Amino acid sequence: MRIGIVCYPTVGGSGVVATEMALALAQRGHDVHLLSYDRPSRLRRGVPGLRFHQVAVSAYPLFRYPPYDLALATRMIEVREEAHIDVFHVHYAIPHAVSAFLARSMCGDNACMPFVTTLHGTDITVVGSDRAYMRPTRFALEQSNAVTAVSQYLADETQLVFGVRKEVEVVHNFVDIERFKPGPRRPWRERPDQERVLVHASNFRPVKRTADVVRAFAAIQKELPARLVLIGDGPDREHAMAVASDLGCIDKVEHLGMQDQIQDLLPQADLFLSASETESFGLSMLEAMSCGVPCISTAVGGVGEVIGDTGRLVPFADPAAMAKAALGVLHDDDLHQRLSLAARQRAVDHFATDRIVAQYERIYARVLG
Ligand code: GMT
């Protein structure tokens, strides 16, 4: 098939999923065209069957807000004509699904440009419920040839928030189990000082509540020798570091910033911490699980669907509960080992790339009739 994929290029989850999908589809022999305003960070160069098309938005003094959605619709039509795209797959509804609808309408024939919309989370739970975006988003979802959501939680939330009259199919996110795999991690008993390594990876947006991760860690390191590794960057980074400083553990918190090779870092950790306020899926947790790292997360959104019984869920905004759950695992070598093996197994059994990408291929084939 000739497939056009539209996504955000940023480090956020939807861009990662879309880029990994483009790579996987190309590896499976499809002709794949990725469209975005910048080159996505995970996009490798020189992959046969995969091409990147930049969407440029021209500035004009009158445009306080340059109309990206129009530029994207035009670029979609151009790429369709140039590469004979069979089907577009847009990741994140706003504004991608609206641009896809516009492009298809400009074609003049609904059959000429079918599109699948995948919902990722904040496009529904935060942005989509903003009055300014609500109606066009609902309209574009109803116009999509198929709509998928990355968890059952998000599919239910979409029906609840938008009341769409369209089926929302659940297709979970996936992980490359060959790239994200357990590494040679020395058991903590063999480490100097028996130090435990905790990790958190995110875009440090307010919804991630990174400061709560630090608060939990501050309590953990009082009981055990421990270090917290923070991966990623975003608006809440300074606040999180200030909290570490206030709580007297800044010397045990290491901020690595944005990292391209996160698969080399995750296997070194003993536990992944996530304190999000909402999380439709939690891709970084799946990547950690695939590396054999159990997760302790707030019980929000679709996280339970991802980690199952391979980690621990704690109430939102309760760093003390998070610390207690983490200590329960970090004090018990056997339990940690069991959870680590179970996390890896769950990633392999339920979320491996081929299994999930094949589900999308079936959806493409269906919408193409
Ligand atoms: O984490 C974010 O806020 C970014 C956002 C995105 O769309 O880029 O992530 C969402 O999509 C990811 C991939 O499907 C999910 O793993 C994240 O759980 C989801 N984020 C939230 O729901 C907050």
mmCIF file of C-alpha atoms and ligand atoms in Angstrom:
data_model
loop_
_atom_site.group_PDB
_atom_site.id
_atom_site.type_symbol
_atom_site.label_atom_id
_atom_site.label_comp_id
_atom_site.label_asym_id
_atom_site.label_seq_id
_atom_site.Cartn_x
_atom_site.Cartn_y
_atom_site.Cartn_z
ATOM 1 C CA MET A 1 0.000 0.000 0.000
ATOM 2 C CA ARG A 2 0.997 3.645 -0.387
ATOM 3 C CA ILE A 3 0.393 5.238 2.974
ATOM 4 C CA GLY A 4 0.579 8.899 4.053
ATOM 5 C CA ILE A 5 1.201 9.476 7.760
ATOM 6 C CA VAL A 6 0.623 12.861 9.385
ATOM 7 C CA CYS A 7 1.955 13.668 12.850
ATOM 8 C CA TYR A 8 3.570 16.163 15.192
ATOM 9 C CA PRO A 9 7.352 15.933 15.081
ATOM 10 C CA THR A 10 7.857 16.594 18.765
ATOM 11 C CA VAL A 11 9.123 14.197 21.384
ATOM 12 C CA GLY A 12 5.533 13.666 22.691
ATOM 13 C CA GLY A 13 4.059 10.207 22.409
ATOM 14 C CA SER A 14 1.893 10.629 19.308
ATOM 15 C CA GLY A 15 4.874 11.726 17.204
ATOM 16 C CA VAL A 16 6.905 8.773 18.447
ATOM 17 C CA VAL A 17 4.110 6.283 17.706
ATOM 18 C CA ALA A 18 3.514 7.734 14.212
ATOM 19 C CA THR A 19 7.219 7.701 13.364
ATOM 20 C CA GLU A 20 7.754 4.163 14.645
ATOM 21 C CA MET A 21 4.701 3.112 12.626
ATOM 22 C CA ALA A 22 6.076 4.711 9.483
ATOM 23 C CA LEU A 23 9.358 2.832 9.987
ATOM 24 C CA ALA A 24 7.592 -0.471 10.678
ATOM 25 C CA LEU A 25 5.242 -0.123 7.691
ATOM 26 C CA ALA A 26 8.193 0.641 5.400
ATOM 27 C CA GLN A 27 9.986 -2.432 6.743
ATOM 28 C CA ARG A 28 6.880 -4.472 5.930
ATOM 29 C CA GLY A 29 7.161 -3.393 2.289
ATOM 30 C CA HIS A 30 4.752 -0.452 2.122
ATOM 31 C CA ASP A 31 5.541 2.831 0.416
ATOM 32 C CA VAL A 32 5.311 5.310 3.294
ATOM 33 C CA HIS A 33 5.224 9.125 3.234
ATOM 34 C CA LEU A 34 5.506 11.016 6.500
ATOM 35 C CA LEU A 35 4.222 14.613 6.683
ATOM 36 C CA SER A 36 4.989 17.066 9.462
ATOM 37 C CA TYR A 37 6.247 20.606 9.998
ATOM 38 C CA ASP A 38 9.676 19.303 11.095
ATOM 39 C CA ARG A 39 11.591 16.083 10.856
ATOM 40 C CA PRO A 40 10.410 13.877 13.763
ATOM 41 C CA SER A 41 13.160 13.168 16.269
ATOM 42 C CA ARG A 42 12.863 9.375 15.969
ATOM 43 C CA LEU A 43 12.929 9.346 12.162
ATOM 44 C CA ARG A 44 16.048 7.555 10.955
ATOM 45 C CA ARG A 45 17.562 8.527 7.617
ATOM 46 C CA GLY A 46 18.023 6.258 4.631
ATOM 47 C CA VAL A 47 15.167 3.822 5.346
ATOM 48 C CA PRO A 48 14.069 2.290 2.013
ATOM 49 C CA GLY A 49 10.386 2.911 1.265
ATOM 50 C CA LEU A 50 10.081 5.865 3.655
ATOM 51 C CA ARG A 51 10.110 9.549 2.655
ATOM 52 C CA PHE A 52 9.651 12.675 4.730
ATOM 53 C CA HIS A 53 7.684 15.667 3.384
ATOM 54 C CA GLN A 54 7.969 18.920 5.283
ATOM 55 C CA VAL A 55 4.889 21.113 5.592
ATOM 56 C CA ALA A 56 5.921 24.753 5.267
ATOM 57 C CA VAL A 57 3.691 27.576 6.497
ATOM 58 C CA SER A 58 4.346 30.969 4.992
ATOM 59 C CA ALA A 59 4.436 33.965 7.286
ATOM 60 C CA TYR A 60 2.619 37.152 6.346
ATOM 61 C CA PRO A 61 2.410 40.271 8.516
ATOM 62 C CA LEU A 62 -1.373 39.926 8.681
ATOM 63 C CA PHE A 63 -1.166 36.376 10.004
ATOM 64 C CA ARG A 64 -0.813 36.554 13.731
ATOM 65 C CA TYR A 65 -1.507 32.795 13.644
ATOM 66 C CA PRO A 66 -0.209 31.277 10.376
ATOM 67 C CA PRO A 67 -2.838 28.766 9.135
ATOM 68 C CA TYR A 68 -0.936 25.471 9.425
ATOM 69 C CA ASP A 69 -4.084 23.407 8.924
ATOM 70 C CA LEU A 70 -4.553 24.872 5.427
ATOM 71 C CA ALA A 71 -0.905 24.367 4.508
ATOM 72 C CA LEU A 72 -1.135 20.759 5.698
ATOM 73 C CA ALA A 73 -4.296 20.064 3.666
ATOM 74 C CA THR A 74 -2.581 21.391 0.549
ATOM 75 C CA ARG A 75 0.574 19.358 1.208
ATOM 76 C CA MET A 76 -1.544 16.219 1.678
ATOM 77 C CA ILE A 77 -3.104 16.708 -1.746
ATOM 78 C CA GLU A 78 0.295 17.369 -3.330
ATOM 79 C CA VAL A 79 1.818 14.250 -1.787
ATOM 80 C CA ARG A 80 -1.224 12.216 -2.794
ATOM 81 C CA GLU A 81 -0.880 13.335 -6.406
ATOM 82 C CA GLU A 82 2.877 12.869 -6.458
ATOM 83 C CA ALA A 83 3.057 9.509 -4.673
ATOM 84 C CA HIS A 84 -0.425 8.117 -5.477
ATOM 85 C CA ILE A 85 -1.260 7.684 -1.792
ATOM 86 C CA ASP A 86 -3.991 5.087 -1.169
ATOM 87 C CA VAL A 87 -4.776 6.039 2.418
ATOM 88 C CA PHE A 88 -3.773 8.706 4.938
ATOM 89 C CA HIS A 89 -3.352 8.005 8.630
ATOM 90 C CA VAL A 90 -3.431 11.105 10.824
ATOM 91 C CA HIS A 91 -2.137 10.963 14.388
ATOM 92 C CA TYR A 92 -3.649 13.417 16.890
ATOM 93 C CA ALA A 93 -7.017 14.825 15.874
ATOM 94 C CA ILE A 94 -6.282 18.534 16.130
ATOM 95 C CA PRO A 95 -5.859 19.880 13.495
ATOM 96 C CA HIS A 96 -4.750 16.844 11.483
ATOM 97 C CA ALA A 97 -8.184 15.237 11.098
ATOM 98 C CA VAL A 98 -9.677 18.597 10.072
ATOM 99 C CA SER A 99 -6.917 19.092 7.468
ATOM 100 C CA ALA A 100 -7.498 15.565 6.158
ATOM 101 C CA PHE A 101 -11.220 16.250 5.821
ATOM 102 C CA LEU A 102 -10.477 19.488 3.967
ATOM 103 C CA ALA A 103 -7.992 17.778 1.638
ATOM 104 C CA ARG A 104 -10.467 14.977 0.908
ATOM 105 C CA SER A 105 -13.226 17.521 0.231
ATOM 106 C CA MET A 106 -10.945 19.422 -2.142
ATOM 107 C CA CYS A 107 -10.405 16.174 -4.059
ATOM 108 C CA GLY A 108 -14.099 16.293 -4.826
ATOM 109 C CA ASP A 109 -14.578 12.552 -4.358
ATOM 110 C CA ASN A 110 -14.679 10.907 -0.919
ATOM 111 C CA ALA A 111 -13.213 7.697 -2.304
ATOM 112 C CA CYS A 112 -10.103 9.457 -3.583
ATOM 113 C CA MET A 113 -8.554 10.120 -0.205
ATOM 114 C CA PRO A 114 -9.727 7.950 2.679
ATOM 115 C CA PHE A 115 -8.214 8.763 6.054
ATOM 116 C CA VAL A 116 -7.888 7.039 9.413
ATOM 117 C CA THR A 117 -7.668 9.183 12.551
ATOM 118 C CA THR A 118 -5.848 7.929 15.641
ATOM 119 C CA LEU A 119 -6.607 9.656 18.926
ATOM 120 C CA HIS A 120 -3.754 9.811 21.385
ATOM 121 C CA GLY A 121 -5.038 11.441 24.536
ATOM 122 C CA THR A 122 -4.692 15.137 25.090
ATOM 123 C CA ASP A 123 -6.361 15.763 21.726
ATOM 124 C CA ILE A 124 -9.523 14.507 23.442
ATOM 125 C CA THR A 125 -9.019 14.878 27.183
ATOM 126 C CA VAL A 126 -7.525 18.366 27.246
ATOM 127 C CA VAL A 127 -7.473 20.119 23.901
ATOM 128 C CA GLY A 128 -10.570 18.533 22.412
ATOM 129 C CA SER A 129 -12.823 19.585 25.220
ATOM 130 C CA ASP A 130 -11.842 23.236 24.747
ATOM 131 C CA ARG A 131 -14.864 25.033 23.237
ATOM 132 C CA ALA A 132 -12.767 26.437 20.411
ATOM 133 C CA TYR A 133 -11.779 22.990 19.147
ATOM 134 C CA MET A 134 -14.698 20.821 20.186
ATOM 135 C CA ARG A 135 -17.024 21.144 17.189
ATOM 136 C CA PRO A 136 -14.498 20.900 14.347
ATOM 137 C CA THR A 137 -12.854 17.943 16.087
ATOM 138 C CA ARG A 138 -16.138 16.072 16.531
ATOM 139 C CA PHE A 139 -17.050 16.835 12.919
ATOM 140 C CA ALA A 140 -13.682 15.602 11.610
ATOM 141 C CA LEU A 141 -13.936 12.411 13.665
ATOM 142 C CA GLU A 142 -17.359 11.674 12.212
ATOM 143 C CA GLN A 143 -15.996 12.299 8.734
ATOM 144 C CA SER A 144 -12.976 10.019 9.206
ATOM 145 C CA ASN A 145 -13.143 6.693 7.369
ATOM 146 C CA ALA A 146 -12.068 5.025 10.623
ATOM 147 C CA VAL A 147 -11.247 6.310 14.104
ATOM 148 C CA THR A 148 -8.961 4.506 16.514
ATOM 149 C CA ALA A 149 -7.925 5.247 20.095
ATOM 150 C CA VAL A 150 -4.790 4.024 21.850
ATOM 151 C CA SER A 151 -6.701 2.595 24.839
ATOM 152 C CA GLN A 152 -10.179 1.509 25.846
ATOM 153 C CA TYR A 153 -10.152 4.346 28.359
ATOM 154 C CA LEU A 154 -9.612 6.883 25.566
ATOM 155 C CA ALA A 155 -12.252 5.279 23.328
ATOM 156 C CA ASP A 156 -14.781 5.563 26.191
ATOM 157 C CA GLU A 157 -13.688 9.110 26.970
ATOM 158 C CA THR A 158 -14.140 10.082 23.314
ATOM 159 C CA GLN A 159 -17.725 8.870 23.360
ATOM 160 C CA LEU A 160 -18.299 10.651 26.663
ATOM 161 C CA VAL A 161 -16.722 14.006 25.758
ATOM 162 C CA PHE A 162 -17.729 14.175 22.109
ATOM 163 C CA GLY A 163 -20.744 11.898 21.872
ATOM 164 C CA VAL A 164 -19.545 10.853 18.417
ATOM 165 C CA ARG A 165 -21.834 8.598 16.444
ATOM 166 C CA LYS A 166 -18.912 6.696 15.082
ATOM 167 C CA GLU A 167 -17.265 3.515 16.286
ATOM 168 C CA VAL A 168 -13.938 4.193 17.983
ATOM 169 C CA GLU A 169 -11.749 1.097 17.647
ATOM 170 C CA VAL A 170 -9.070 0.367 20.215
ATOM 171 C CA VAL A 171 -5.584 -0.215 18.823
ATOM 172 C CA HIS A 172 -3.026 -0.083 21.585
ATOM 173 C CA ASN A 173 0.396 1.483 21.149
ATOM 174 C CA PHE A 174 3.362 -0.761 20.495
ATOM 175 C CA VAL A 175 7.048 -1.110 21.231
ATOM 176 C CA ASP A 176 10.019 -2.456 19.314
ATOM 177 C CA ILE A 177 10.855 -5.384 21.584
ATOM 178 C CA GLU A 178 14.195 -5.962 19.866
ATOM 179 C CA ARG A 179 15.420 -2.412 20.449
ATOM 180 C CA PHE A 180 13.836 -1.978 23.891
ATOM 181 C CA LYS A 181 15.096 -5.020 25.732
ATOM 182 C CA PRO A 182 16.587 -5.844 29.122
ATOM 183 C CA GLY A 183 20.281 -5.071 29.386
ATOM 184 C CA PRO A 184 23.031 -6.318 31.659
ATOM 185 C CA ARG A 185 21.770 -4.728 34.887
ATOM 186 C CA ARG A 186 23.772 -5.700 37.942
ATOM 187 C CA PRO A 187 21.552 -6.755 40.846
ATOM 188 C CA TRP A 188 21.591 -3.988 43.453
ATOM 189 C CA ARG A 189 23.190 -6.302 45.989
ATOM 190 C CA GLU A 190 26.332 -6.300 43.798
ATOM 191 C CA ARG A 191 26.457 -2.510 43.409
ATOM 192 C CA PRO A 192 28.536 -0.217 45.567
ATOM 193 C CA ASP A 193 26.233 0.993 48.334
ATOM 194 C CA GLN A 194 23.401 -1.166 46.823
ATOM 195 C CA GLU A 195 22.087 1.927 45.092
ATOM 196 C CA ARG A 196 18.647 1.611 43.412
ATOM 197 C CA VAL A 197 18.100 3.525 40.184
ATOM 198 C CA LEU A 198 14.718 5.120 39.514
ATOM 199 C CA VAL A 199 13.816 6.702 36.203
ATOM 200 C CA HIS A 200 11.177 9.067 34.858
ATOM 201 C CA ALA A 201 10.877 10.040 31.188
ATOM 202 C CA SER A 202 8.414 12.594 29.855
ATOM 203 C CA ASN A 203 7.911 15.950 28.191
ATOM 204 C CA PHE A 204 7.708 17.597 31.648
ATOM 205 C CA ARG A 205 4.357 19.176 30.860
ATOM 206 C CA PRO A 206 2.145 20.094 33.863
ATOM 207 C CA VAL A 207 -0.037 17.023 33.204
ATOM 208 C CA LYS A 208 3.001 14.791 33.999
ATOM 209 C CA ARG A 209 3.316 16.172 37.561
ATOM 210 C CA THR A 210 7.084 15.615 37.519
ATOM 211 C CA ALA A 211 7.406 17.379 40.869
ATOM 212 C CA ASP A 212 5.318 14.570 42.431
ATOM 213 C CA VAL A 213 7.854 12.060 41.094
ATOM 214 C CA VAL A 214 10.578 14.057 42.844
ATOM 215 C CA ARG A 215 8.511 14.218 46.065
ATOM 216 C CA ALA A 216 8.085 10.437 46.015
ATOM 217 C CA PHE A 217 11.790 10.003 45.335
ATOM 218 C CA ALA A 218 12.697 12.312 48.235
ATOM 219 C CA ALA A 219 10.877 9.909 50.566
ATOM 220 C CA ILE A 220 12.391 6.804 48.926
ATOM 221 C CA GLN A 221 16.007 7.952 49.228
ATOM 222 C CA LYS A 222 15.529 8.503 52.952
ATOM 223 C CA GLU A 223 14.960 4.739 53.323
ATOM 224 C CA LEU A 224 17.348 3.313 50.727
ATOM 225 C CA PRO A 225 20.412 4.400 48.768
ATOM 226 C CA ALA A 226 18.832 5.635 45.521
ATOM 227 C CA ARG A 227 19.274 7.887 42.505
ATOM 228 C CA LEU A 228 16.616 9.435 40.258
ATOM 229 C CA VAL A 229 17.325 9.833 36.547
ATOM 230 C CA LEU A 230 15.084 12.321 34.729
ATOM 231 C CA ILE A 231 14.920 12.006 30.940
ATOM 232 C CA GLY A 232 13.274 14.595 28.670
ATOM 233 C CA ASP A 233 12.577 18.248 29.047
ATOM 234 C CA GLY A 234 9.717 20.724 29.186
ATOM 235 C CA PRO A 235 8.032 23.522 31.074
ATOM 236 C CA ASP A 236 8.062 21.862 34.519
ATOM 237 C CA ARG A 237 11.733 20.881 34.627
ATOM 238 C CA GLU A 238 12.895 23.862 36.684
ATOM 239 C CA HIS A 239 10.050 23.425 39.142
ATOM 240 C CA ALA A 240 10.884 19.730 39.579
ATOM 241 C CA MET A 241 14.544 20.520 40.217
ATOM 242 C CA ALA A 242 13.570 23.270 42.674
ATOM 243 C CA VAL A 243 11.447 20.748 44.587
ATOM 244 C CA ALA A 244 14.437 18.376 44.682
ATOM 245 C CA SER A 245 16.532 21.190 46.067
ATOM 246 C CA ASP A 246 13.917 22.142 48.700
ATOM 247 C CA LEU A 247 13.603 18.512 49.786
ATOM 248 C CA GLY A 248 17.371 18.115 50.077
ATOM 249 C CA CYS A 249 17.898 15.421 47.436
ATOM 250 C CA ILE A 250 19.118 17.451 44.447
ATOM 251 C CA ASP A 251 22.522 15.719 44.569
ATOM 252 C CA LYS A 252 20.773 12.400 43.878
ATOM 253 C CA VAL A 253 18.658 13.693 40.973
ATOM 254 C CA GLU A 254 20.277 13.579 37.569
ATOM 255 C CA HIS A 255 18.603 15.421 34.680
ATOM 256 C CA LEU A 256 19.772 14.048 31.316
ATOM 257 C CA GLY A 257 17.564 16.243 29.096
ATOM 258 C CA MET A 258 16.335 15.044 25.693
ATOM 259 C CA GLN A 259 17.814 11.702 24.700
ATOM 260 C CA ASP A 260 17.591 9.996 21.308
ATOM 261 C CA GLN A 261 18.829 6.628 22.505
ATOM 262 C CA ILE A 262 16.445 6.105 25.401
ATOM 263 C CA GLN A 263 16.617 2.324 24.808
ATOM 264 C CA ASP A 264 20.196 2.419 26.135
ATOM 265 C CA LEU A 265 19.198 4.228 29.332
ATOM 266 C CA LEU A 266 15.980 2.528 30.416
ATOM 267 C CA PRO A 267 17.473 -0.956 30.983
ATOM 268 C CA GLN A 268 19.828 0.501 33.602
ATOM 269 C CA ALA A 269 16.905 1.451 35.861
ATOM 270 C CA ASP A 270 15.246 -0.659 38.541
ATOM 271 C CA LEU A 271 11.916 1.154 38.560
ATOM 272 C CA PHE A 272 10.029 3.669 36.409
ATOM 273 C CA LEU A 273 7.939 6.332 38.173
ATOM 274 C CA SER A 274 5.012 8.188 36.588
ATOM 275 C CA ALA A 275 2.807 10.660 38.480
ATOM 276 C CA SER A 276 0.620 11.881 35.594
ATOM 277 C CA GLU A 277 -2.738 13.499 36.171
ATOM 278 C CA THR A 278 -4.047 11.855 33.026
ATOM 279 C CA GLU A 279 -2.410 9.382 30.673
ATOM 280 C CA SER A 280 -4.367 7.753 27.883
ATOM 281 C CA PHE A 281 -1.706 5.087 27.469
ATOM 282 C CA GLY A 282 1.783 5.903 28.778
ATOM 283 C CA LEU A 283 4.153 4.956 25.968
ATOM 284 C CA SER A 284 7.316 5.580 27.965
ATOM 285 C CA MET A 285 6.063 3.076 30.549
ATOM 286 C CA LEU A 286 5.589 0.459 27.841
ATOM 287 C CA GLU A 287 9.146 1.130 26.644
ATOM 288 C CA ALA A 288 10.391 0.701 30.213
ATOM 289 C CA MET A 289 8.425 -2.549 30.607
ATOM 290 C CA SER A 290 9.912 -3.893 27.411
ATOM 291 C CA CYS A 291 13.341 -3.259 28.989
ATOM 292 C CA GLY A 292 12.249 -5.281 32.042
ATOM 293 C CA VAL A 293 11.681 -2.212 34.220
ATOM 294 C CA PRO A 294 8.520 -2.402 36.369
ATOM 295 C CA CYS A 295 6.402 0.778 36.635
ATOM 296 C CA ILE A 296 4.830 2.553 39.573
ATOM 297 C CA SER A 297 2.191 4.943 38.251
ATOM 298 C CA THR A 298 -0.818 6.939 39.276
ATOM 299 C CA ALA A 299 -4.025 5.016 38.572
ATOM 300 C CA VAL A 300 -5.220 7.236 35.762
ATOM 301 C CA GLY A 301 -6.602 6.834 32.250
ATOM 302 C CA GLY A 302 -5.418 3.796 30.323
ATOM 303 C CA VAL A 303 -2.301 3.068 32.396
ATOM 304 C CA GLY A 304 -3.873 -0.044 33.961
ATOM 305 C CA GLU A 305 -4.435 -1.485 30.461
ATOM 306 C CA VAL A 306 -0.724 -1.126 29.807
ATOM 307 C CA ILE A 307 0.967 -2.289 32.986
ATOM 308 C CA GLY A 308 -1.651 -4.811 34.148
ATOM 309 C CA ASP A 309 -0.336 -6.565 37.267
ATOM 310 C CA THR A 310 3.341 -6.085 36.363
ATOM 311 C CA GLY A 311 3.671 -2.886 38.405
ATOM 312 C CA ARG A 312 1.804 -0.867 41.001
ATOM 313 C CA LEU A 313 -0.943 1.758 40.650
ATOM 314 C CA VAL A 314 -1.292 4.446 43.320
ATOM 315 C CA PRO A 315 -3.762 7.311 43.818
ATOM 316 C CA PHE A 316 -3.162 10.530 41.900
ATOM 317 C CA ALA A 317 -1.395 13.378 43.767
ATOM 318 C CA ASP A 318 -0.230 11.116 46.570
ATOM 319 C CA PRO A 319 3.599 10.985 46.460
ATOM 320 C CA ALA A 320 3.647 9.246 49.864
ATOM 321 C CA ALA A 321 1.633 6.337 48.400
ATOM 322 C CA MET A 322 3.969 6.241 45.411
ATOM 323 C CA ALA A 323 7.015 6.115 47.691
ATOM 324 C CA LYS A 324 5.448 3.327 49.770
ATOM 325 C CA ALA A 325 4.656 1.233 46.679
ATOM 326 C CA ALA A 326 8.160 1.785 45.295
ATOM 327 C CA LEU A 327 9.806 0.856 48.584
ATOM 328 C CA GLY A 328 7.711 -2.328 48.742
ATOM 329 C CA VAL A 329 9.339 -3.409 45.471
ATOM 330 C CA LEU A 330 12.816 -2.021 46.101
ATOM 331 C CA HIS A 331 13.114 -3.772 49.471
ATOM 332 C CA ASP A 332 12.232 -7.177 48.000
ATOM 333 C CA ASP A 333 14.701 -8.691 45.496
ATOM 334 C CA ASP A 334 12.414 -11.594 44.551
ATOM 335 C CA LEU A 335 9.367 -9.416 43.988
ATOM 336 C CA HIS A 336 11.397 -6.993 41.881
ATOM 337 C CA GLN A 337 12.753 -9.838 39.774
ATOM 338 C CA ARG A 338 9.252 -11.284 39.261
ATOM 339 C CA LEU A 339 7.773 -7.929 38.247
ATOM 340 C CA SER A 340 10.693 -7.245 35.932
ATOM 341 C CA LEU A 341 10.213 -10.548 34.066
ATOM 342 C CA ALA A 342 6.426 -10.096 33.977
ATOM 343 C CA ALA A 343 6.743 -6.544 32.587
ATOM 344 C CA ARG A 344 8.983 -7.714 29.748
ATOM 345 C CA GLN A 345 6.693 -10.682 29.020
ATOM 346 C CA ARG A 346 3.600 -8.472 28.914
ATOM 347 C CA ALA A 347 5.270 -6.105 26.448
ATOM 348 C CA VAL A 348 6.274 -9.048 24.239
ATOM 349 C CA ASP A 349 2.902 -10.823 24.422
ATOM 350 C CA HIS A 350 0.572 -7.858 23.964
ATOM 351 C CA PHE A 351 2.369 -4.840 22.531
ATOM 352 C CA ALA A 352 5.019 -6.005 20.041
ATOM 353 C CA THR A 353 5.231 -3.896 16.872
ATOM 354 C CA ASP A 354 4.177 -6.571 14.346
ATOM 355 C CA ARG A 355 1.035 -7.550 16.226
ATOM 356 C CA ILE A 356 -0.230 -3.949 16.451
ATOM 357 C CA VAL A 357 0.899 -2.714 13.037
ATOM 358 C CA ALA A 358 -0.936 -5.669 11.475
ATOM 359 C CA GLN A 359 -4.142 -4.372 13.117
ATOM 360 C CA TYR A 360 -3.654 -1.018 11.399
ATOM 361 C CA GLU A 361 -2.991 -2.752 8.061
ATOM 362 C CA ARG A 362 -6.344 -4.512 8.406
ATOM 363 C CA ILE A 363 -8.049 -1.170 9.050
ATOM 364 C CA TYR A 364 -6.396 0.377 5.960
ATOM 365 C CA ALA A 365 -7.487 -2.580 3.835
ATOM 366 C CA ARG A 366 -11.024 -2.229 5.158
ATOM 367 C CA VAL A 367 -11.362 1.491 4.450
ATOM 368 C CA LEU A 368 -9.954 0.894 0.971
ATOM 369 C CA GLY A 369 -12.766 -1.606 0.435
HETATM 370 O O1 GMT B 1 2.272 12.966 26.726
HETATM 371 C C1 GMT B 1 1.770 13.878 26.087
HETATM 372 O O2 GMT B 1 1.174 14.800 26.601
HETATM 373 C C2 GMT B 1 1.916 13.856 24.613
HETATM 374 C C3 GMT B 1 0.786 13.122 24.003
HETATM 375 C C4 GMT B 1 0.888 13.155 22.521
HETATM 376 O O3 GMT B 1 -0.122 12.936 21.900
HETATM 377 O O4 GMT B 1 1.916 13.416 21.924
HETATM 378 O O5 GMT B 1 0.796 11.797 24.545
HETATM 379 C C5 GMT B 1 -0.377 11.072 24.480
HETATM 380 O O6 GMT B 1 -0.147 10.101 23.483
HETATM 381 C C6 GMT B 1 0.789 9.074 23.806
HETATM 382 C C7 GMT B 1 0.938 8.155 22.608
HETATM 383 O O7 GMT B 1 -0.263 7.556 22.241
HETATM 384 C C8 GMT B 1 0.316 8.328 25.044
HETATM 385 O O8 GMT B 1 1.249 7.315 25.367
HETATM 386 C C9 GMT B 1 0.194 9.309 26.201
HETATM 387 O O9 GMT B 1 -0.351 8.626 27.303
HETATM 388 C C10 GMT B 1 -0.723 10.462 25.840
HETATM 389 N N1 GMT B 1 -0.632 11.487 26.876
HETATM 390 C C11 GMT B 1 -1.640 11.767 27.695
HETATM 391 O O10 GMT B 1 -2.709 11.213 27.647
HETATM 392 C C12 GMT B 1 -1.354 12.821 28.705
#
